[in-house]
Short mmCIF file of C-alpha atoms in Angstrom, two decimals:
data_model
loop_
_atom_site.label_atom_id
_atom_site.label_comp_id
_atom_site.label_asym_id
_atom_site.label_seq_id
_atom_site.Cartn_x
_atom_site.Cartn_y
_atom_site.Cartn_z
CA UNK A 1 13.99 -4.40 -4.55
CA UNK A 2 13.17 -0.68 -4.07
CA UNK A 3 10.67 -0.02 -0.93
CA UNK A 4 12.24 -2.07 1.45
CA UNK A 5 11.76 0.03 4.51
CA UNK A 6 8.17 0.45 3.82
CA UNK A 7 5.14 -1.56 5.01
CA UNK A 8 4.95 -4.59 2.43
CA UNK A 9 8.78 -4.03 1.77
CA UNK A 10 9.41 -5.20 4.88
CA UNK A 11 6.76 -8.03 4.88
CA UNK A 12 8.45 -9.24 2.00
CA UNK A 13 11.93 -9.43 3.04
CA UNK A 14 10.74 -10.76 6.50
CA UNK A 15 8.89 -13.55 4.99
CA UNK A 16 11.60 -14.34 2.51
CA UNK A 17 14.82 -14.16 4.98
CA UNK A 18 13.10 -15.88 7.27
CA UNK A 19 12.52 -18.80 4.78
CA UNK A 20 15.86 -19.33 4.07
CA UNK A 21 15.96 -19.14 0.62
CA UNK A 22 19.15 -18.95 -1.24
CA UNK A 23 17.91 -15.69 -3.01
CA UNK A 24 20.57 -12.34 -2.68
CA UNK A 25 18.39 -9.37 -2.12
CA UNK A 26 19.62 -6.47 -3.24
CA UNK A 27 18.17 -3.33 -2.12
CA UNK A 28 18.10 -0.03 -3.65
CA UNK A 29 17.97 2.39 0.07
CA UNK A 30 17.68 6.09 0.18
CA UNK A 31 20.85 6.68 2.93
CA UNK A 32 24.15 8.15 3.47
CA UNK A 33 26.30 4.74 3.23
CA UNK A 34 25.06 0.95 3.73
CA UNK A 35 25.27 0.88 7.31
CA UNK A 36 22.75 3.28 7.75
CA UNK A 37 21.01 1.75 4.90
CA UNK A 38 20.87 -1.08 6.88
CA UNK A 39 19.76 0.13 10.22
CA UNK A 40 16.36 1.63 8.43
CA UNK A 41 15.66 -2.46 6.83
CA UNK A 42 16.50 -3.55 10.26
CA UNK A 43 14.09 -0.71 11.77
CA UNK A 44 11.25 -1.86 9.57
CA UNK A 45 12.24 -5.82 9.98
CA UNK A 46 11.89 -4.96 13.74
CA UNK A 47 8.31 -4.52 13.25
CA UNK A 48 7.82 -7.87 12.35
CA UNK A 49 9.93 -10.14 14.86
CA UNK A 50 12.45 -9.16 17.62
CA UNK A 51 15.89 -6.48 17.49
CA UNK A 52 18.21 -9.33 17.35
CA UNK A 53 16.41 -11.41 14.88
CA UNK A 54 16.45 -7.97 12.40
CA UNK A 55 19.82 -7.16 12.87
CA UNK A 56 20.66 -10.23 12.03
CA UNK A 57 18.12 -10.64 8.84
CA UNK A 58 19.30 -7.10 7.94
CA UNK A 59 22.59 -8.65 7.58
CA UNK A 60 21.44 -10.95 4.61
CA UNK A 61 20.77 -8.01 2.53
CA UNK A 62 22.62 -6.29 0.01
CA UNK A 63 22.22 -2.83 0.65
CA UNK A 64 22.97 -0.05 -2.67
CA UNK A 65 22.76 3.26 -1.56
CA UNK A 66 20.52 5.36 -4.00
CA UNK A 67 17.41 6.89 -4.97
CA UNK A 68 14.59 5.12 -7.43
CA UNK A 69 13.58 7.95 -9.23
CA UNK A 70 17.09 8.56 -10.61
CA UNK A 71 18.24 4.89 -10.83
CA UNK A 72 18.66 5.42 -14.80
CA UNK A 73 21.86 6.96 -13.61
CA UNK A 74 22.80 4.01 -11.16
CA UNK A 75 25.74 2.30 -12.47
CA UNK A 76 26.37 0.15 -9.46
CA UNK A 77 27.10 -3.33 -10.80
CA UNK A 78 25.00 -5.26 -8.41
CA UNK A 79 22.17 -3.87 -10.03
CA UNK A 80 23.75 -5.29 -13.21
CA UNK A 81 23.65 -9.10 -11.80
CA UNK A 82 19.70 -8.44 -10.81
CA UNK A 83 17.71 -11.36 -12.26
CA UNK A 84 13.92 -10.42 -10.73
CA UNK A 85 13.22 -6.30 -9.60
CA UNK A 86 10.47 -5.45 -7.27
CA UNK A 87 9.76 -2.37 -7.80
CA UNK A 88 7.29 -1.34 -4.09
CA UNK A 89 8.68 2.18 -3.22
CA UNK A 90 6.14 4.99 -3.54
CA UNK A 91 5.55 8.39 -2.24
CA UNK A 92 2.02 7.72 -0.79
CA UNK A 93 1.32 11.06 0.06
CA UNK A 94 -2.73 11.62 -0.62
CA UNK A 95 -2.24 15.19 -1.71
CA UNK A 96 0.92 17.33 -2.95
CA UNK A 97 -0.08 16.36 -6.63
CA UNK A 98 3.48 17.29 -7.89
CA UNK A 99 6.10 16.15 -5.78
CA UNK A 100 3.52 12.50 -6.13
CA UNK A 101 3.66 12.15 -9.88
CA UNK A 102 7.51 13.14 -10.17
CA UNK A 103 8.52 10.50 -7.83
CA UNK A 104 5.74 7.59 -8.56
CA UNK A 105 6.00 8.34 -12.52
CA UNK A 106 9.05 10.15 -13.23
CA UNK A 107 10.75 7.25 -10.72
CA UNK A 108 9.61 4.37 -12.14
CA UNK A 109 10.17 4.96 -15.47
CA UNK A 110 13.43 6.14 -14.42
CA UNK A 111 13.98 2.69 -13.02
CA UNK A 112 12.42 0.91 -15.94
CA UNK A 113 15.15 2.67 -17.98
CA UNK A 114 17.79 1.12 -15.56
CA UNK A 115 16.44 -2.21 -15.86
CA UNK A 116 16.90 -2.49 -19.52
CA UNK A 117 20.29 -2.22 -18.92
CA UNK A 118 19.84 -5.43 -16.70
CA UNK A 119 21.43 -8.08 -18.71
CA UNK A 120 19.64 -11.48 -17.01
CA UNK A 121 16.73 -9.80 -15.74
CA UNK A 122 13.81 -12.15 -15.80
CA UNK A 123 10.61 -10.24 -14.40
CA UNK A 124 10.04 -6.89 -13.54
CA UNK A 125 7.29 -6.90 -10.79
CA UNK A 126 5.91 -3.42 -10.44
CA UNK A 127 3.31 -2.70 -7.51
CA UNK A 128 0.27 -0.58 -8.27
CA UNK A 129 -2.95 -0.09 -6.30
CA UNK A 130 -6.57 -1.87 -7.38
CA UNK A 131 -7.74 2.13 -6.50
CA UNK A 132 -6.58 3.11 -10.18
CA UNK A 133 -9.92 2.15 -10.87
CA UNK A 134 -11.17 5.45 -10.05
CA UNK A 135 -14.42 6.77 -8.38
CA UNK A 136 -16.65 5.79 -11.24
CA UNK A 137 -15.84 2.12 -11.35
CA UNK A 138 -18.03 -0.87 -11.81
CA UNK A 139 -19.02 -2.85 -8.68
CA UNK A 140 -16.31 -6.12 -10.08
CA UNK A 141 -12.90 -4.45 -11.63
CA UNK A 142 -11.87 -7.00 -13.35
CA UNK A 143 -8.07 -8.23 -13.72
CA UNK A 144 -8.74 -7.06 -17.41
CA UNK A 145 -9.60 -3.65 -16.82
CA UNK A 146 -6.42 -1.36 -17.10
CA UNK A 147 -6.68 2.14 -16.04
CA UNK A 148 -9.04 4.45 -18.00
CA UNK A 149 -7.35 7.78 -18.90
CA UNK A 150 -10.88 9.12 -18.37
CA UNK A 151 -11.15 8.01 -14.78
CA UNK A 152 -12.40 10.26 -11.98
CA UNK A 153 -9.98 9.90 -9.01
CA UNK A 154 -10.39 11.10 -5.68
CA UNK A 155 -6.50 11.24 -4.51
CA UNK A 156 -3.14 12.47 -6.44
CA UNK A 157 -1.60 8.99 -5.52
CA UNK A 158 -3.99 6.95 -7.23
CA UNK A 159 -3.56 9.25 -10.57
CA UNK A 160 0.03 8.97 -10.28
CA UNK A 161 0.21 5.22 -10.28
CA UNK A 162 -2.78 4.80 -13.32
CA UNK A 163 -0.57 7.04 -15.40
CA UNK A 164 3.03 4.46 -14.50
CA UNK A 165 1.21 1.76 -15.39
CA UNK A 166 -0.50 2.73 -19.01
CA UNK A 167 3.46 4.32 -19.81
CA UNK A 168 5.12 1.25 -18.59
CA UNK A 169 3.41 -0.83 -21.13
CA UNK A 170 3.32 1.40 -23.86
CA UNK A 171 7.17 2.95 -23.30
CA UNK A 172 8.65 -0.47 -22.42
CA UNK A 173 7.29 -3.65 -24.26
CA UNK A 174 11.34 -5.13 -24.04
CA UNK A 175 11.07 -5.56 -20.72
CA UNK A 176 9.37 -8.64 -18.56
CA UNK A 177 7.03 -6.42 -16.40
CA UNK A 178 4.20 -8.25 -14.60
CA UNK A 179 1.79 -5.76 -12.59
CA UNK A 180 0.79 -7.08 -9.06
CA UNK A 181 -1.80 -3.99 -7.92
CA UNK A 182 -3.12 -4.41 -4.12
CA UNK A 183 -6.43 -3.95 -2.40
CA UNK A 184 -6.47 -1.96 1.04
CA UNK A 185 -3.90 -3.85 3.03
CA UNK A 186 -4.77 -3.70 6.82
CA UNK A 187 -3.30 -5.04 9.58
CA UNK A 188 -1.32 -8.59 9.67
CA UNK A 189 -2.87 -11.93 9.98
CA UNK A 190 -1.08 -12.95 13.06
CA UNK A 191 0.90 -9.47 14.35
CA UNK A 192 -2.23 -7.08 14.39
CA UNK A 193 -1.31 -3.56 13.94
CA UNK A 194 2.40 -4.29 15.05
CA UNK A 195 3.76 -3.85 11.67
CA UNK A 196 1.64 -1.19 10.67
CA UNK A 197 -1.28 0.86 12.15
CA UNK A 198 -2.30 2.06 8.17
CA UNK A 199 -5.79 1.99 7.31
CA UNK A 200 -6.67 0.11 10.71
CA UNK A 201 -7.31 3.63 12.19
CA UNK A 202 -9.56 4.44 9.58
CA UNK A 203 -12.18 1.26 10.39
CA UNK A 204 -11.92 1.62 14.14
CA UNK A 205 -12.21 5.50 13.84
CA UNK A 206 -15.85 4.50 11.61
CA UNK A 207 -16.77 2.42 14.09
CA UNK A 208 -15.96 5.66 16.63
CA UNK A 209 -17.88 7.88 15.27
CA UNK A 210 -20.81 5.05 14.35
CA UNK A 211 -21.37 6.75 10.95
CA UNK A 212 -20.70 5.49 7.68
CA UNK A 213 -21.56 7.15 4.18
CA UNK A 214 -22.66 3.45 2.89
CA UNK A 215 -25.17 0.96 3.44
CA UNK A 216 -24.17 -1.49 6.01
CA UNK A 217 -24.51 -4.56 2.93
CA UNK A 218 -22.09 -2.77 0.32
CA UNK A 219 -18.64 -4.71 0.33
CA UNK A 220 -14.98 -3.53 1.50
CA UNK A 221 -12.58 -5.65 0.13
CA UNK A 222 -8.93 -6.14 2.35
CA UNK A 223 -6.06 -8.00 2.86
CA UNK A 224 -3.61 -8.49 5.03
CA UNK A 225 0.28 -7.26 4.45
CA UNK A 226 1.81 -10.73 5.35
CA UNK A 227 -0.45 -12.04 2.58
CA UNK A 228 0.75 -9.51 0.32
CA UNK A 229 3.95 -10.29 0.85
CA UNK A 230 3.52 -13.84 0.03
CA UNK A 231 1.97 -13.35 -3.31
CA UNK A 232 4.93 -10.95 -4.17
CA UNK A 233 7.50 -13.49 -3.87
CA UNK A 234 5.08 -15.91 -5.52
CA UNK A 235 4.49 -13.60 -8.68
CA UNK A 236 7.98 -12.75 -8.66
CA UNK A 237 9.46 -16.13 -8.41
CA UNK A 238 7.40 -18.31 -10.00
CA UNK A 239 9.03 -19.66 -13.22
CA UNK A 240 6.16 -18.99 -15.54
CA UNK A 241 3.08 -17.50 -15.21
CA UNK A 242 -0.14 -17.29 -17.42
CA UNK A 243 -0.49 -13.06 -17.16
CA UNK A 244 1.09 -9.74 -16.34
CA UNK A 245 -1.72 -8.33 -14.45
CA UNK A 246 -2.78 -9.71 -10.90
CA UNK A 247 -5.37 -8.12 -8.18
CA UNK A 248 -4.03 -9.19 -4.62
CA UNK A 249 -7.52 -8.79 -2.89
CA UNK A 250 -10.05 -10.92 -1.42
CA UNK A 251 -11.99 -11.15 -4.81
CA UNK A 252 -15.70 -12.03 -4.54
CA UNK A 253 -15.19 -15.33 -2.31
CA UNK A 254 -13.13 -13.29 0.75
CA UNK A 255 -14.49 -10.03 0.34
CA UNK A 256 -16.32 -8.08 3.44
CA UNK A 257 -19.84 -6.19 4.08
CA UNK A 258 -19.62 -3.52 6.55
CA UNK A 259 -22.11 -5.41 8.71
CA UNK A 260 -19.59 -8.05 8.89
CA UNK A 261 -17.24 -5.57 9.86
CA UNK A 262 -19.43 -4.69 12.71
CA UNK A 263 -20.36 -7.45 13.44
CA UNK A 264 -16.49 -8.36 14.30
CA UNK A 265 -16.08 -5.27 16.27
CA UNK A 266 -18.93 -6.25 18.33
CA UNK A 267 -17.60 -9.61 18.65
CA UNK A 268 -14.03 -8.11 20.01
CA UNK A 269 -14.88 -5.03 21.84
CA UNK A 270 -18.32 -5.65 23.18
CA UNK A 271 -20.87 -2.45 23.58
CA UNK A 272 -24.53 -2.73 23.60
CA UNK A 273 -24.96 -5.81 20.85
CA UNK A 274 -27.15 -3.29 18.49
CA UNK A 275 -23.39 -0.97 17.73
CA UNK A 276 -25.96 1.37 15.48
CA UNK A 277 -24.50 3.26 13.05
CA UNK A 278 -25.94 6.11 11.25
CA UNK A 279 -26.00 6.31 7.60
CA UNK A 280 -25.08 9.80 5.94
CA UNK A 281 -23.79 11.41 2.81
CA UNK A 282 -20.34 12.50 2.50
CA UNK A 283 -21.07 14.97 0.20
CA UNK A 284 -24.22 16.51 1.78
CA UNK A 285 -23.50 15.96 5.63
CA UNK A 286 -19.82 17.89 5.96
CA UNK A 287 -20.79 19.52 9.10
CA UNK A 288 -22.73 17.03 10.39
CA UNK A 289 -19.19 14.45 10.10
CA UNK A 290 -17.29 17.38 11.56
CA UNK A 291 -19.54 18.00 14.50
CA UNK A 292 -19.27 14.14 14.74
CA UNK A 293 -15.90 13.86 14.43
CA UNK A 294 -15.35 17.03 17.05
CA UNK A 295 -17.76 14.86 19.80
CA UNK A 296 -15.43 12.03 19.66
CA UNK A 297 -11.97 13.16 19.14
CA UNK A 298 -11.88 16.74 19.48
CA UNK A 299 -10.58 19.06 16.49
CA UNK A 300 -7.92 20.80 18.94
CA UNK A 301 -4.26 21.04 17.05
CA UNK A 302 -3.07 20.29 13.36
CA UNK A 303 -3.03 16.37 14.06
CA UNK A 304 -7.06 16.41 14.43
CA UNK A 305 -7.73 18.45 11.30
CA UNK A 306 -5.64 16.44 9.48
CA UNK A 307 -7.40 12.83 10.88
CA UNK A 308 -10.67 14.45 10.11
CA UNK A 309 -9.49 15.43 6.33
CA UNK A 310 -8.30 11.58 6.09
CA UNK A 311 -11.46 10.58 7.73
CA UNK A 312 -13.09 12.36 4.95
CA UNK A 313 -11.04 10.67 1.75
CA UNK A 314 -11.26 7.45 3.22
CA UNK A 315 -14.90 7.38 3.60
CA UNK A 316 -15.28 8.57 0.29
CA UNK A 317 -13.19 5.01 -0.53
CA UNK A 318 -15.50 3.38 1.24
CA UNK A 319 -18.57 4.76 -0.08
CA UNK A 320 -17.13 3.22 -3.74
CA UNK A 321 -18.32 -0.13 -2.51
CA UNK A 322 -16.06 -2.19 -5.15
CA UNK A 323 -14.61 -5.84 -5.19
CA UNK A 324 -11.35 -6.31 -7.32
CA UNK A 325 -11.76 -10.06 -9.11
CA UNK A 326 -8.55 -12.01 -8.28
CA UNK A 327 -9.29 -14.78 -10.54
CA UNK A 328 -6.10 -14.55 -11.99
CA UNK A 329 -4.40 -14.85 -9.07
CA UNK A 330 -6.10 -17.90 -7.87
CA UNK A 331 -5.81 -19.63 -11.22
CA UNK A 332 -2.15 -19.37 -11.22
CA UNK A 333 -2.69 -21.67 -7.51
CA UNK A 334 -2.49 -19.03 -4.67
CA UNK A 335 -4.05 -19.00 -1.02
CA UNK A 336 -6.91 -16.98 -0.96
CA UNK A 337 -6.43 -14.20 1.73
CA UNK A 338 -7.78 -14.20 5.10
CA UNK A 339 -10.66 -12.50 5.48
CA UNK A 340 -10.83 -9.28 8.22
CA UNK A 341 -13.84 -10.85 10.71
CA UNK A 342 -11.12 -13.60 11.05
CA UNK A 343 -8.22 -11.52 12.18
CA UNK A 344 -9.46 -7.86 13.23
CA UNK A 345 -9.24 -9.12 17.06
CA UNK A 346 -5.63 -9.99 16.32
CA UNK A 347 -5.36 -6.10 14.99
CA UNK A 348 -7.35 -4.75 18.10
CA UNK A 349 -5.31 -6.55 20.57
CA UNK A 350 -2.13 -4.70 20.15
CA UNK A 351 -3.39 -1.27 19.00
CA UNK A 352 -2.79 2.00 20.42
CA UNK A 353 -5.21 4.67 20.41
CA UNK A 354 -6.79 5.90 16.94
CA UNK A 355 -4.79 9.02 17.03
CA UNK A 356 -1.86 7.71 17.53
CA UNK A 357 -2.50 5.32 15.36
CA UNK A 358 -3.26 7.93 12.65
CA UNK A 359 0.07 9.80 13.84
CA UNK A 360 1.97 6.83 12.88
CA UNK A 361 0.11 6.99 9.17
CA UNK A 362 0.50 11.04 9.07
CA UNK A 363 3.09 11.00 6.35
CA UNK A 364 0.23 10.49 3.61
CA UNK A 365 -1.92 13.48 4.55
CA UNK A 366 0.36 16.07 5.31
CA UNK A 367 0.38 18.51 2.86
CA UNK A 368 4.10 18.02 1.29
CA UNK A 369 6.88 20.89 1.27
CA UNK A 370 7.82 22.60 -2.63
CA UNK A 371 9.89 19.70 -4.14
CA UNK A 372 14.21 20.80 -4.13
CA UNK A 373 16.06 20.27 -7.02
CA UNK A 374 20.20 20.23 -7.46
CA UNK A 375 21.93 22.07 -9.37
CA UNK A 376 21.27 20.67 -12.58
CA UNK A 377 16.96 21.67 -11.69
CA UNK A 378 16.64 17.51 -11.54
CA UNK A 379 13.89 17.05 -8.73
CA UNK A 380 15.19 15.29 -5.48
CA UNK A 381 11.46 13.62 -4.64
CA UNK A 382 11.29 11.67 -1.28
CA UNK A 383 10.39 7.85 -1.92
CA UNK A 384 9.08 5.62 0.78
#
């Protein structure tokens, strides 16, 4: 497993420790030795339950000290005994176009490379994003539609992870890869923003500023990260299954309008029972979102422009208004997800404030540093 210390990386291994299963999970860590290795899983694992209870899951793991993006030259032999990868780590920097496709591209297939040297592997479950549909894309993406090399995308992370995905198939047809590509993941069914305060922000900054650059009936589709991590470890240990691409997303049945959505904020933070919000176009009304944006939060210090630049991407997200079809995934005899009206008041209970909330998520919108390289000019990219 690569991305262990990250949001769903640590969903996953909380949800499968916890089970009990007899599975060894052998994680691939950027750190100086395994002990430190270990203190960042049991960091993350923290997240989801209490410091003794992640110390001692953290002990369950098998932790390889290493970097993805050069795991071609990994010659540990636990690596060797893997039977099932998940491959989740990702730099999920927005911006920084460069330093994003080296590590998300130049990574995996270095780590593709290193799996074909894995004698009993069995699957190969890579983790994209739905968003590789691009800006362009029809109202239903289908679990058909693979990226188009023509697509119009509005961030350097979802080009980098369109491009892995048409090379993985074409460069590696030897190997057992399935394709699992999330929605937006928000929040946690039952821990709120505990685990992770990513993308949350976002909808409670919207509903902030009372603006959005849709109509309230277009559709947001979003899961939770605890039910991402169960359909990982479902696609990746299921003995047989029927395809090797999945959408984990709420599909048409669980999918969300934005009057729903404010509808639920209503419902859990009670204002005036109207909660207007004002329609406007992103790519008309730029001053109009930053004199918005300045009324509500200010634009004093670095950590404001940023938020407002985010503010800015994400809404062009939302303005997409796409549902990803999870057919597939529901076919092959998986929960539906919950849907967000059911479990936003979960997410507002335990939030901080929408800065610091976007403080905690800062790492994908700060503009990255010139990527180092050793000696030998191989880039050194940071992976989550």
């Amino acid at each position: 497993m690569t991305g262990a210390t990250g949001l769903i990386g640590g969903a996953v291994l909380h949800r499968a420790l916890e089970a009990g299963d007899d599975a060894t999970w052998v994680c691939l860590v950027r750190c100086a030795g395994v002990e430190q290795g270990r203190q960042r899983i049991a960091a993350r694992l923290a997240r989801f339950t209490d410091a003794f209870t992640a110390q001692r899951l953290a002990r369950k793991v098998e932790v390889v000290p290493g970097d993805f993006t050069r795991a071609d030259l990994d010659r540990d032999p636990r690596l060797d005994d893997c039977t099932h990868v998940l491959h989740l780590a990702a730099d999920t920097s927005w911006w920084g176009d460069e330093r994003v496709y080296r590590t998300n591209y130049d990574g995996t297939l270095a780590l593709a490379r290193r799996a074909q040297a894995m004698p009993k592997l069995r699957r190969f479950l890579h983790v994209g994003t739905a968003m590789i549909c691009g800006a362009d894309a029809a109202a239903i993406v289908a679990e058909t539609d693979y990226p188009a090399a023509e697509a119009r995308h509005i961030v350097a992370y979802t080009v980098s992870k369109a491009a892995t995905e048409t090379s993985l198939a074409a460069r590696f047809p030897d190997l057992p890869i399935v394709v699992a590509r999330p929605s937006i993941v928000v929040g946690h069914a039952s821990l709120g923003a505990g685990p992770s305060s990513s993308i949350l922000w976002v909808l409670r900054a919207a509903d902030a500023l009372r603006m959005l650059p849709c109509a309230p009936e277009s559709h947001v589709d979003v899961v939770p990260a605890d039910w991402v991590a169960e359909m990982l470890v479902g696609l990746l240990t299921k003995p047989t299954l029927r395809h090797d691409l999945y959408h984990l997303s709420a599909g048409m049945s669980g999918r969300t309008t934005w009057a729903e959505v404010i509808a639920a904020f209503e419902a859990a933070e009670p204002s005036d029972g109207v909660r207007a919000f004002r329609p406007f176009d992103l790519a008309a009304d730029r001053t109009v979102l930053r004199r918005r944006f300045a009324e509500v939060f200010g634009l004093d210090g670095p950590l404001k422009q940023a938020m407002l630049r985010a503010v800015r991407a994400y809404y062009a997200f939302c303005a997409l208004d796409v549902t990803f079809a999870n057919d597939r995934l529901l076919a092959e005899g998986f929960a539906p997800a919950p849907r967000l009206p059911a479990y936003l008041p979960v997410c507002l209970a335990n939030a901080a404030t929408i800065v610091e909330q976007f403080a905690d998520d800062i790492e994908m919108f700060a503009v990255p540093p010139p990527v180092p390289e050793d000696a030998a000019g191989t880039a050194l990219a940071a992976s989550a």
